[in-house]
XYZ file of C-alpha atoms in Angstrom:
707
model
C -14.291 4.098 -92.415
C -18.060 4.159 -92.943
C -19.163 6.109 -96.012
C -22.609 7.166 -97.202
C -21.240 8.297 -100.572
C -17.915 8.199 -102.401
C -16.143 10.873 -104.390
C -12.949 10.453 -106.344
C -10.956 11.663 -103.333
C -12.859 9.251 -101.087
C -11.780 6.408 -103.362
C -8.161 7.582 -103.125
C -8.431 7.756 -99.334
C -9.850 4.235 -99.192
C -7.051 2.914 -101.422
C -4.451 4.640 -99.250
C -5.925 3.068 -96.129
C -6.025 -0.410 -97.700
C -2.341 -0.145 -98.563
C -1.493 1.475 -95.222
C -2.957 -1.496 -93.370
C -0.162 -3.616 -94.790
C 2.460 -0.841 -94.696
C 2.478 -0.805 -98.483
C 1.525 2.764 -99.447
C 2.550 3.875 -102.937
C 3.895 7.257 -104.078
C 0.373 8.140 -105.228
C -0.925 7.378 -101.723
C 1.739 9.582 -100.103
C 0.982 12.446 -102.484
C -2.718 12.214 -101.668
C -2.129 12.119 -97.900
C 0.139 15.146 -98.108
C -2.620 16.989 -99.921
C -4.718 16.559 -96.755
C -2.217 18.443 -94.530
C -3.692 21.628 -93.052
C -2.808 24.635 -95.211
C -3.964 28.149 -96.025
C -3.821 27.318 -99.731
C -7.313 27.514 -101.259
C -8.851 24.131 -101.906
C -6.815 22.443 -99.174
C -8.210 21.548 -95.719
C -7.438 24.047 -92.949
C -7.703 23.522 -89.234
C -8.880 27.135 -89.014
C -12.004 26.335 -91.020
C -15.313 26.468 -89.167
C -16.099 22.774 -89.728
C -12.912 21.740 -87.899
C -13.443 24.107 -84.964
C -13.694 22.272 -81.617
C -13.134 18.909 -83.316
C -11.138 16.598 -81.089
C -7.622 16.062 -82.435
C -6.428 12.452 -82.613
C -2.843 12.253 -81.393
C -0.488 9.487 -80.361
C 0.739 10.573 -76.914
C -1.262 11.157 -73.765
C 0.972 14.043 -72.727
C 0.107 15.852 -75.973
C -3.566 15.056 -75.489
C -3.498 16.650 -72.006
C -1.840 19.828 -73.266
C -4.200 20.186 -76.242
C -7.145 19.732 -73.874
C -5.779 22.397 -71.501
C -5.224 24.935 -74.286
C -8.525 24.040 -75.936
C -10.433 24.632 -72.690
C -8.897 28.094 -72.301
C -9.622 28.974 -75.935
C -13.210 27.734 -75.769
C -13.949 29.748 -72.637
C -12.484 32.910 -74.206
C -14.394 32.449 -77.460
C -17.706 31.872 -75.682
C -17.180 34.670 -73.126
C -17.184 32.330 -70.138
C -14.893 31.742 -67.200
C -13.548 28.279 -66.522
C -14.676 26.829 -63.202
C -12.152 24.535 -61.534
C -13.442 21.460 -59.725
C -10.911 19.616 -57.591
C -10.739 15.985 -56.635
C -11.086 14.607 -53.119
C -7.834 12.735 -52.414
C -7.122 10.595 -49.357
C -4.413 8.178 -48.291
C -5.328 4.634 -49.198
C -5.381 2.427 -46.095
C -6.811 -0.653 -47.805
C -4.788 -3.493 -49.242
C -3.809 -2.874 -52.845
C -5.850 -4.747 -55.413
C -4.139 -7.243 -57.709
C -5.496 -5.174 -60.616
C -3.691 -2.029 -59.461
C -0.217 -1.845 -60.927
C 2.342 0.983 -60.605
C 2.774 3.121 -63.694
C 5.508 1.850 -66.024
C 8.649 3.902 -66.536
C 8.474 5.534 -63.113
C 10.193 4.957 -59.797
C 8.704 2.654 -57.192
C 5.689 3.734 -55.162
C 6.371 5.927 -52.153
C 4.522 5.173 -48.949
C 2.747 8.136 -47.378
C 0.727 8.378 -44.173
C -0.888 11.757 -44.811
C -1.414 14.109 -47.749
C 0.061 17.458 -46.805
C -1.176 20.730 -48.280
C 1.905 21.013 -50.477
C 1.528 17.441 -51.769
C -2.181 18.032 -52.395
C -1.437 21.095 -54.537
C 1.029 19.016 -56.557
C -1.532 16.221 -57.000
C -4.122 18.714 -58.253
C -1.660 20.223 -60.716
C -0.591 16.939 -62.266
C -2.163 16.199 -65.701
C -4.482 13.169 -66.062
C -1.865 11.130 -67.937
C 0.293 11.048 -64.791
C -2.330 8.920 -63.018
C -2.830 5.210 -63.602
C -6.500 5.592 -64.604
C -6.322 9.050 -66.241
C -8.541 10.655 -63.604
C -8.051 14.405 -63.461
C -7.127 16.123 -60.209
C -8.577 19.400 -61.506
C -11.402 19.681 -64.019
C -11.699 23.107 -65.678
C -15.194 23.303 -67.158
C -17.712 25.701 -68.639
C -21.145 25.212 -70.148
C -21.121 23.799 -73.680
C -17.528 22.556 -73.515
C -16.873 19.216 -75.306
C -16.065 16.379 -72.894
C -15.521 12.617 -73.053
C -16.801 10.113 -70.492
C -13.928 7.992 -69.175
C -15.680 5.004 -67.585
C -18.557 2.614 -68.181
C -21.347 3.728 -65.873
C -24.561 2.529 -67.526
C -24.223 0.983 -70.971
C -28.001 0.751 -71.386
C -28.148 4.552 -70.964
C -25.219 5.156 -73.364
C -23.086 6.361 -70.446
C -20.031 4.450 -71.610
C -16.298 4.931 -71.834
C -15.473 6.971 -74.941
C -18.953 8.523 -75.308
C -18.658 12.173 -76.298
C -20.848 15.020 -75.106
C -20.953 18.623 -73.895
C -21.282 20.159 -70.444
C -24.935 21.038 -69.755
C -24.606 22.045 -66.093
C -23.492 20.871 -62.673
C -24.144 20.730 -58.943
C -21.146 21.465 -56.752
C -20.150 21.180 -53.101
C -17.192 21.821 -50.813
C -14.577 19.200 -50.078
C -12.545 18.383 -46.963
C -10.061 21.178 -47.768
C -12.843 23.640 -48.601
C -12.083 23.138 -52.282
C -14.837 23.226 -54.891
C -15.807 19.726 -55.930
C -18.302 18.330 -58.405
C -21.267 16.585 -56.878
C -23.137 15.936 -60.143
C -22.183 16.827 -63.695
C -24.931 17.007 -66.311
C -23.748 16.009 -69.786
C -25.614 16.306 -73.071
C -24.615 13.234 -75.083
C -23.472 13.760 -78.669
C -25.172 11.409 -81.172
C -25.897 8.585 -78.705
C -26.934 5.212 -80.199
C -30.422 5.697 -78.763
C -32.452 8.555 -77.322
C -32.008 8.897 -73.547
C -34.591 10.575 -71.346
C -34.412 11.249 -67.596
C -37.345 12.711 -65.694
C -36.828 16.436 -65.290
C -33.911 16.599 -67.743
C -33.858 17.482 -71.455
C -33.462 14.741 -74.040
C -30.033 13.063 -74.069
C -28.909 14.888 -70.897
C -27.561 12.451 -68.300
C -26.257 12.946 -64.735
C -22.755 11.798 -63.763
C -21.719 11.553 -60.122
C -18.326 11.265 -58.492
C -16.654 7.875 -58.235
C -13.841 6.726 -55.954
C -10.834 4.897 -57.401
C -7.507 3.662 -56.086
C -4.847 5.116 -58.368
C -1.121 5.635 -58.675
C -0.058 9.211 -59.290
C 3.382 10.075 -60.653
C 5.014 13.116 -59.031
C 7.440 15.600 -60.647
C 10.433 13.737 -59.162
C 9.222 10.568 -60.960
C 8.172 8.837 -57.753
C 4.644 7.491 -57.292
C 2.055 7.616 -54.529
C -0.929 5.328 -54.102
C -4.058 7.291 -53.195
C -7.836 7.160 -53.293
C -9.316 9.777 -55.635
C -12.963 10.835 -55.792
C -13.827 12.698 -58.991
C -16.281 12.675 -61.889
C -14.599 10.584 -64.565
C -14.666 12.901 -67.582
C -12.003 14.796 -69.529
C -12.143 17.780 -71.913
C -12.514 16.506 -75.467
C -10.339 18.740 -77.581
C -8.017 15.796 -78.118
C -8.028 12.017 -77.808
C -5.427 9.324 -78.384
C -5.520 6.994 -81.360
C -6.245 4.193 -78.895
C -9.349 5.974 -77.564
C -10.558 6.740 -81.095
C -10.939 3.078 -82.066
C -14.432 2.198 -83.216
C -15.475 5.772 -83.968
C -16.579 7.169 -87.335
C -16.083 10.930 -87.521
C -17.608 13.262 -90.081
C -14.724 15.644 -89.442
C -11.459 14.043 -88.476
C -8.404 16.055 -87.391
C -5.271 13.964 -86.817
C -1.728 14.644 -85.670
C 0.544 11.921 -87.060
C 3.887 13.482 -86.193
C 4.492 11.311 -83.109
C 2.724 8.164 -84.284
C 5.134 5.260 -83.962
C 3.784 2.667 -86.409
C 1.700 2.268 -89.527
C -1.037 0.758 -87.333
C -1.247 4.070 -85.463
C -1.468 5.982 -88.760
C -4.171 3.619 -89.986
C -6.211 3.835 -86.777
C -6.242 7.645 -86.794
C -6.978 8.153 -90.494
C -9.535 5.367 -90.814
C -11.866 7.229 -88.430
C -12.701 9.557 -91.330
C -16.057 9.297 -93.064
C -14.789 11.217 -96.092
C -11.668 12.750 -97.606
C -13.204 16.231 -97.425
C -13.613 15.852 -93.664
C -9.998 14.751 -93.098
C -7.357 17.200 -91.926
C -3.768 16.263 -91.027
C -2.244 18.876 -88.696
C 1.379 18.687 -89.743
C 3.823 16.639 -91.789
C 4.386 12.942 -91.251
C 7.094 10.369 -91.881
C 6.325 8.513 -95.120
C 8.669 5.684 -94.079
C 6.109 4.664 -91.463
C 3.611 3.564 -94.118
C 5.866 2.289 -96.896
C 8.056 -0.750 -97.312
C 6.552 -3.876 -95.844
C 4.979 -5.101 -92.629
C 6.881 -7.433 -90.328
C 6.901 -11.144 -91.087
C 4.789 -11.956 -88.035
C 2.150 -9.384 -89.004
C 2.089 -10.592 -92.620
C 1.585 -14.140 -91.323
C -1.285 -12.951 -89.141
C -2.983 -11.144 -92.034
C -2.567 -14.167 -94.303
C -4.114 -16.521 -91.773
C -7.010 -14.106 -91.233
C -7.642 -14.060 -94.967
C -7.853 -17.856 -95.019
C -10.221 -17.846 -92.031
C -12.338 -15.234 -93.815
C -12.456 -17.465 -96.895
C -13.500 -20.440 -94.744
C -16.299 -18.368 -93.192
C -17.505 -17.246 -96.628
C -17.562 -20.765 -98.026
C -19.343 -22.097 -94.958
C -21.973 -19.356 -95.198
C -22.528 -20.170 -98.864
C -22.691 -23.901 -98.124
C -19.637 -24.659 -100.263
C -17.213 -25.731 -97.512
C -16.123 -29.355 -97.595
C -17.206 -31.404 -94.571
C -13.633 -32.435 -93.824
C -12.713 -28.858 -92.872
C -12.852 -28.993 -89.082
C -10.811 -27.680 -86.202
C -11.320 -25.890 -82.923
C -8.074 -23.927 -83.036
C -7.087 -21.773 -85.973
C -3.992 -23.810 -86.854
C -6.002 -27.018 -87.167
C -8.689 -25.307 -89.238
C -6.195 -23.663 -91.598
C -4.239 -26.899 -91.994
C -7.318 -28.902 -92.958
C -8.418 -26.145 -95.381
C -5.036 -26.028 -97.136
C -4.962 -29.818 -97.391
C -8.256 -29.527 -99.257
C -7.462 -26.524 -101.472
C -3.716 -26.968 -101.867
C -0.768 -25.084 -100.377
C -0.624 -22.504 -103.180
C -4.317 -21.582 -103.156
C -4.784 -17.837 -102.534
C -8.294 -16.342 -102.190
C -9.051 -13.685 -104.789
C -9.714 -10.990 -102.188
C -6.219 -11.153 -100.650
C -4.304 -7.867 -100.952
C -1.311 -7.986 -103.286
C 1.039 -6.992 -100.440
C 0.406 -10.239 -98.553
C -0.295 -12.732 -101.354
C 1.813 -15.871 -101.097
C 3.429 -18.031 -103.744
C 6.101 -20.695 -104.156
C 8.765 -17.980 -103.843
C 7.089 -16.379 -100.836
C 5.223 -19.288 -99.208
C 2.748 -19.116 -96.373
C 4.474 -20.682 -93.397
C 2.401 -23.318 -91.669
C 3.054 -23.350 -87.921
C 3.581 -26.691 -86.263
C 0.575 -27.842 -84.292
C 1.725 -28.673 -80.784
C -0.497 -29.769 -77.952
C 0.473 -28.383 -74.581
C 0.303 -31.180 -72.008
C -2.326 -30.894 -69.301
C -1.015 -31.271 -65.804
C -2.785 -31.159 -62.455
C -0.245 -30.235 -59.804
C -0.690 -31.655 -56.327
C 1.267 -31.144 -53.175
C 3.219 -34.220 -52.122
C 2.642 -35.484 -48.609
C 3.354 -38.568 -46.512
C 0.971 -41.395 -45.830
C 1.166 -41.750 -42.075
C 0.305 -45.456 -42.175
C 3.227 -46.657 -44.265
C 5.400 -43.583 -44.850
C 5.017 -43.688 -48.623
C 5.221 -40.539 -50.698
C 1.918 -39.918 -52.443
C 1.355 -37.874 -55.569
C -2.043 -36.801 -54.251
C -2.953 -34.908 -51.078
C -3.093 -37.192 -48.054
C -6.193 -37.433 -45.891
C -4.512 -35.363 -43.207
C -4.911 -31.598 -43.496
C -1.981 -30.979 -41.194
C 0.851 -30.937 -43.710
C 3.789 -28.752 -42.810
C 4.221 -26.005 -45.397
C 7.979 -26.495 -45.526
C 7.500 -30.158 -46.440
C 5.151 -29.424 -49.329
C 6.737 -29.203 -52.737
C 5.693 -29.526 -56.369
C 7.571 -31.813 -58.779
C 9.489 -30.014 -61.495
C 7.820 -29.763 -64.889
C 8.532 -32.862 -66.939
C 9.392 -34.994 -63.898
C 7.304 -37.420 -61.875
C 7.042 -37.677 -58.101
C 8.404 -40.882 -56.616
C 5.449 -43.235 -56.258
C 5.427 -46.545 -54.433
C 4.003 -49.260 -56.665
C 1.715 -51.743 -54.892
C 3.362 -55.069 -54.078
C 3.084 -57.821 -51.452
C 5.947 -56.222 -49.503
C 4.265 -52.828 -49.650
C 0.510 -53.402 -49.411
C -1.978 -50.647 -50.146
C -4.219 -49.701 -47.229
C -7.813 -50.378 -48.322
C -10.472 -48.421 -46.491
C -13.634 -46.508 -47.318
C -11.580 -43.721 -48.895
C -9.082 -45.718 -50.898
C -5.734 -44.212 -51.755
C -4.928 -44.344 -55.454
C -1.463 -44.753 -56.856
C -0.624 -43.534 -60.355
C 1.270 -46.391 -61.976
C 3.104 -45.436 -65.182
C 2.936 -47.918 -68.022
C 6.664 -48.581 -67.849
C 6.807 -49.236 -64.113
C 9.482 -51.836 -63.477
C 7.797 -53.249 -60.410
C 4.195 -53.907 -59.491
C 1.204 -54.425 -61.762
C 1.067 -52.617 -65.070
C -2.249 -50.866 -65.603
C -4.203 -50.326 -68.806
C -3.185 -47.454 -71.063
C -5.326 -44.340 -70.812
C -6.076 -41.544 -73.250
C -5.072 -37.980 -72.518
C -7.918 -35.431 -72.534
C -8.114 -32.910 -75.364
C -10.929 -30.574 -76.433
C -13.835 -32.100 -74.486
C -12.791 -35.639 -75.416
C -13.747 -37.198 -72.078
C -16.598 -39.327 -73.508
C -14.243 -40.816 -76.101
C -11.414 -41.194 -73.549
C -13.595 -43.144 -71.124
C -15.057 -45.531 -73.702
C -11.889 -46.102 -75.724
C -9.755 -46.720 -72.618
C -12.128 -49.566 -71.703
C -12.268 -50.896 -75.265
C -8.484 -50.787 -75.594
C -8.080 -52.811 -72.407
C -10.497 -55.345 -73.900
C -8.643 -55.396 -77.238
C -5.223 -55.678 -75.574
C -6.281 -58.827 -73.703
C -6.493 -60.708 -77.039
C -5.661 -58.533 -80.069
C -6.343 -61.235 -82.671
C -9.781 -62.119 -81.350
C -10.920 -58.567 -80.701
C -9.621 -57.090 -83.969
C -11.834 -59.582 -85.797
C -14.703 -58.982 -83.370
C -14.519 -55.190 -83.762
C -14.548 -55.558 -87.551
C -17.503 -57.922 -87.371
C -19.515 -55.596 -85.158
C -18.943 -52.374 -87.085
C -16.112 -52.124 -89.598
C -16.741 -48.445 -90.382
C -16.316 -47.151 -86.833
C -15.322 -49.839 -84.334
C -13.217 -51.533 -86.999
C -11.289 -48.311 -87.615
C -10.773 -48.000 -83.865
C -9.215 -51.471 -83.915
C -6.921 -50.336 -86.737
C -5.817 -47.440 -84.530
C -5.132 -49.877 -81.684
C -3.029 -52.046 -84.017
C -1.070 -48.989 -85.202
C -0.419 -47.996 -81.597
C 0.837 -51.472 -80.737
C 3.365 -51.160 -83.581
C 4.446 -47.646 -82.490
C 2.912 -46.188 -85.656
C 0.526 -43.900 -83.828
C -0.972 -43.009 -80.470
C -4.295 -43.862 -78.925
C -5.068 -40.155 -79.072
C -4.561 -40.279 -82.843
C -7.033 -43.157 -83.107
C -9.502 -41.197 -80.984
C -9.169 -38.033 -83.061
C -9.602 -40.008 -86.295
C -12.845 -41.386 -84.888
C -13.966 -37.907 -83.837
C -13.329 -36.515 -87.308
C -15.173 -39.394 -88.933
C -18.182 -38.914 -86.642
C -18.087 -35.144 -87.172
C -18.433 -35.685 -90.921
C -21.057 -38.458 -90.811
C -23.078 -37.299 -87.768
C -22.316 -33.591 -87.538
C -25.363 -32.758 -85.438
C -24.496 -35.111 -82.556
C -20.701 -35.099 -82.816
C -19.530 -31.522 -83.273
C -15.748 -31.364 -83.342
C -14.419 -30.093 -80.007
C -17.794 -30.245 -78.272
C -18.813 -32.488 -75.375
C -20.774 -35.494 -76.614
C -22.869 -38.254 -75.077
C -21.456 -41.647 -74.114
C -24.839 -43.153 -74.976
C -24.724 -41.774 -78.533
C -21.100 -42.865 -78.915
C -21.796 -46.427 -77.783
C -24.887 -46.535 -79.997
C -22.772 -45.753 -83.059
C -19.856 -48.036 -82.153
C -21.996 -51.072 -81.273
C -24.461 -50.924 -84.173
C -23.888 -53.840 -86.548
C -25.556 -55.292 -89.621
C -26.963 -58.145 -87.512
C -30.163 -57.958 -85.507
C -29.309 -58.091 -81.808
C -32.653 -57.773 -80.019
C -36.312 -57.947 -80.987
C -39.051 -56.182 -79.025
C -42.746 -57.071 -79.025
C -45.828 -56.274 -76.956
C -47.455 -58.826 -74.698
C -50.369 -58.792 -72.283
C -49.579 -59.722 -68.664
C -52.577 -62.133 -68.902
C -51.462 -63.502 -72.264
C -54.351 -62.013 -74.247
C -53.847 -61.741 -77.980
C -52.472 -58.400 -79.177
C -54.058 -56.763 -82.188
C -51.808 -55.171 -84.796
C -48.677 -56.655 -83.276
C -45.550 -55.022 -84.705
C -42.109 -56.354 -83.855
C -39.210 -53.920 -83.583
C -35.659 -55.088 -84.147
C -32.516 -53.387 -82.895
C -29.089 -53.763 -84.460
C -27.195 -52.207 -81.552
C -25.878 -54.119 -78.564
C -26.431 -51.072 -76.353
C -29.308 -51.586 -73.933
C -30.903 -48.419 -72.544
C -32.743 -48.265 -69.249
C -36.525 -47.892 -69.355
C -39.084 -47.023 -66.695
C -38.398 -49.976 -64.370
C -35.511 -49.816 -61.929
C -34.149 -53.329 -61.392
C -32.253 -54.544 -58.360
C -29.202 -55.393 -60.478
C -27.869 -55.293 -64.019
C -28.040 -59.088 -64.126
C -31.777 -59.033 -63.403
C -32.314 -56.316 -66.007
C -30.409 -58.145 -68.760
C -32.269 -61.364 -68.008
C -35.729 -59.746 -67.936
C -35.600 -56.918 -70.504
C -39.182 -55.871 -69.878
C -40.967 -52.631 -69.103
C -44.465 -51.210 -69.232
C -45.729 -49.455 -72.333
C -48.323 -46.700 -72.749
C -50.775 -49.043 -74.507
C -53.450 -51.067 -72.728
C -54.876 -54.500 -73.430
C -58.320 -54.184 -75.085
C -59.620 -57.150 -73.053
C -58.320 -56.721 -69.508
C -57.304 -53.057 -69.584
C -53.882 -53.786 -68.112
C -50.817 -51.929 -69.467
C -49.074 -53.926 -72.167
C -45.514 -55.066 -71.565
C -42.647 -54.286 -73.920
C -40.684 -57.518 -73.912
C -37.266 -57.803 -75.582
C -35.204 -60.867 -76.341
C -31.866 -61.545 -78.011
C -31.831 -62.582 -81.670
C -28.078 -63.076 -81.577
C -25.394 -62.997 -78.935
C -23.022 -60.054 -79.386
C -19.373 -60.087 -78.353
C -19.765 -56.755 -76.545
C -22.804 -55.743 -74.527
C -23.230 -52.234 -73.125
C -25.912 -51.063 -70.736
C -26.768 -47.386 -70.425
C -28.571 -46.316 -67.270
C -30.019 -42.918 -68.291
C -30.813 -41.926 -64.716
C -32.397 -45.321 -63.843
C -29.297 -46.965 -62.444
C -29.947 -50.343 -60.806
C -29.034 -50.945 -57.184
C -26.087 -53.122 -58.172
C -23.654 -53.437 -61.062
C -22.842 -57.148 -61.313
C -19.473 -58.527 -62.341
C -21.214 -61.200 -64.447
C -24.496 -61.118 -66.367
C -26.253 -63.943 -68.240
C -28.380 -62.857 -71.211
C -30.360 -65.642 -72.856
C -30.832 -66.497 -76.516
C -33.296 -69.261 -77.407
C -33.199 -70.471 -73.794
C -29.388 -70.720 -73.713
C -27.561 -68.578 -71.142
C -24.368 -66.812 -72.190
C -21.878 -65.529 -69.648
C -20.632 -61.944 -69.914
C -18.020 -60.295 -67.689
C -17.798 -56.653 -66.663
C -14.899 -54.828 -68.345
C -15.537 -51.189 -67.501
C -17.864 -48.523 -66.135
C -18.265 -44.932 -67.324
C -19.114 -42.202 -64.801
C -20.489 -38.716 -65.365
C -20.699 -35.584 -63.233
C -19.827 -31.882 -63.456
C -19.906 -32.131 -67.269
C -17.049 -34.640 -67.312
C -16.752 -38.391 -67.969
C -14.332 -40.728 -66.194
C -14.065 -44.513 -66.155
C -13.079 -47.609 -64.243
C -11.475 -50.522 -66.051
C -11.672 -54.114 -64.817
C -8.875 -56.289 -66.146
C -9.160 -60.038 -66.748
C -7.381 -60.772 -63.472
C -10.038 -58.835 -61.526
C -8.010 -55.668 -60.799
C -9.877 -52.373 -60.851
C -8.207 -49.286 -62.344
C -9.339 -45.668 -62.509
C -8.905 -43.312 -65.471
C -9.537 -39.601 -65.934
C -8.185 -38.103 -69.146
C -7.411 -34.829 -67.368
C -5.842 -35.964 -64.102
C -4.336 -39.370 -64.986
C -3.754 -38.749 -68.700
C -2.076 -41.698 -70.415
C -1.830 -43.601 -67.126
C -4.424 -45.363 -64.982
C -4.586 -45.463 -61.196
C -4.544 -48.739 -59.297
C -7.550 -49.303 -57.017
C -7.136 -52.960 -56.127
C -8.851 -56.326 -56.604
C -12.594 -55.981 -57.123
C -14.386 -56.829 -53.911
C -17.604 -56.013 -52.115
C -16.038 -52.924 -50.518
C -16.113 -51.048 -53.848
C -19.121 -48.881 -54.650
C -19.353 -49.305 -58.410
C -22.359 -46.987 -58.679
C -20.282 -43.901 -57.851
C -16.705 -42.776 -58.303
C -15.132 -39.491 -57.244
C -18.539 -37.879 -56.804
C -19.726 -38.959 -60.269
C -22.521 -41.435 -60.975
C -22.328 -44.500 -63.191
C -23.891 -43.843 -66.582
C -22.903 -46.941 -68.578
C -21.249 -50.348 -68.147
C -19.503 -52.472 -70.773
C -19.497 -56.286 -70.720
C -17.763 -58.801 -72.998
C -18.757 -62.383 -73.779
C -16.562 -65.101 -72.313
């Protein structure tokens, strides 16, 4: 309801609509609505008045819409002294395969197969009203110049030729069809109040051409059976009536509605809220007051209440008054965090009295449940050892009858690696998903299950948890010492998980919320983030880790030497591509943009370690070395310290995965989507592994720990 002005009756109409939305109309509202019923009494609206003439009637049922359109067309032609011209469709038997989007009409018998459209069947198809076809395409269009019509399909949105656009018949070009029937070739329509002025060369302003279109449709016959045919027709209908569904989004200066067959208060509201004013509203006949009084259903009240809270959150965020802790990608999470901040009994002032909640009528808070992600694979046989694999085998020749999918909630039978059942190791290694509670075979590290673009967190925390689990006492203290605010809290989450007081996913989500509050720009809740940024935050401590200074390759003195210190144990690749990570960590040099004032050579940025961190991460940033070493030896004050590789993070197709190297030298693979809480066994680390790539993704970071 869009108003340019408001009278006393307009205010009463608005109040009635506000209450009707919640099925809470009062006696005053009912009295006012009844005063809008068409009547010959002076001062009351009348459908016979000139302003309501040829106004499309909003009704609930398509069958009523078709009949009103038929009678309205006849009346309009008589009143304007014209003769209706009938344009027939071109119908053919559909020989193509039915589209998945084409569904038989509900409430009718099954579709009847036909090989040819006989003359008798064609006459029946032409006589059937548009509502008996699946796409409401008329078999016969009865038109005359000036008649109101409605376009029934989106043809050119930029030209305002859209579904629901109203207009009048300006003219047409016709032809003869296959049965010598008169068919429309082009219909010229003058658009009524289009959003923008439309001009075609050779046509008056706002006059647009519409041509015939072909559609596959179901048509219901008088015996309630259906036929599937191809129909070619201009997709318009007379506009003396429309359904409440089709009226959505419209604002009408004059609004005639028929509420008698409307089946819900939503239907009443949709039809009446099209009005721009009370004076322009006319209700054709009586209506059932019980439809708009009483109370809405519990589910609908819950929906309205939640929308009010979301509206309040949007308002506070726009005004900059929303607390930073209010985060959530899904509505339930967002509402829960908001109510934890404001209190369970907080009700925004703008909430309608019909849906306000209190201690006696509380707002139910739905339980937040995460649906488990599951990638379903066919189960085949490994021809080399006969083992059942939970992934597709290398052979493409799997018999269809032998392919099955495990039932939901169950696991396929996997063969755990063991000396008696060795894993074939070749260029394309077969992975075996080993659950954490496997009774036989090696037990892999615990993984984190993907949720809301969490793959960067899943990859890093799976590696860090494997490190922590190898010696919880040592690494809890080490994590606290490195960064008690972030990495220390991660360690607390690991401790809680080890005591069955929480999950690794809970620890991850706590970290995500904390980063969302403290670094909102880089760590938006639910958005994909960077592993480099994450490692930078986690590995930044209060101690200086590296110091960087400029030096001349010929040892000339540098003017205005400024030393830069770095408190993070994340090393990022520069412009030089080294042959290995070990060489890079030992050298830590790259060229700068400055030149020596004496020899003109580019100055070298040279870094060295001020302290030896417990965890060292290297981030490749597109300059990945030719080799990722198992051991690296950074130096501090001439003393070499041995670090061992504990994990590698890979990135590709906007998704992070990881490999974890355990203390005993076994390599495991983790993908939060496909492996979830488990990791997949790859085997002892050897020269046959390509650590630079994994599953088509490239290495983006490696994590080492000090021995």
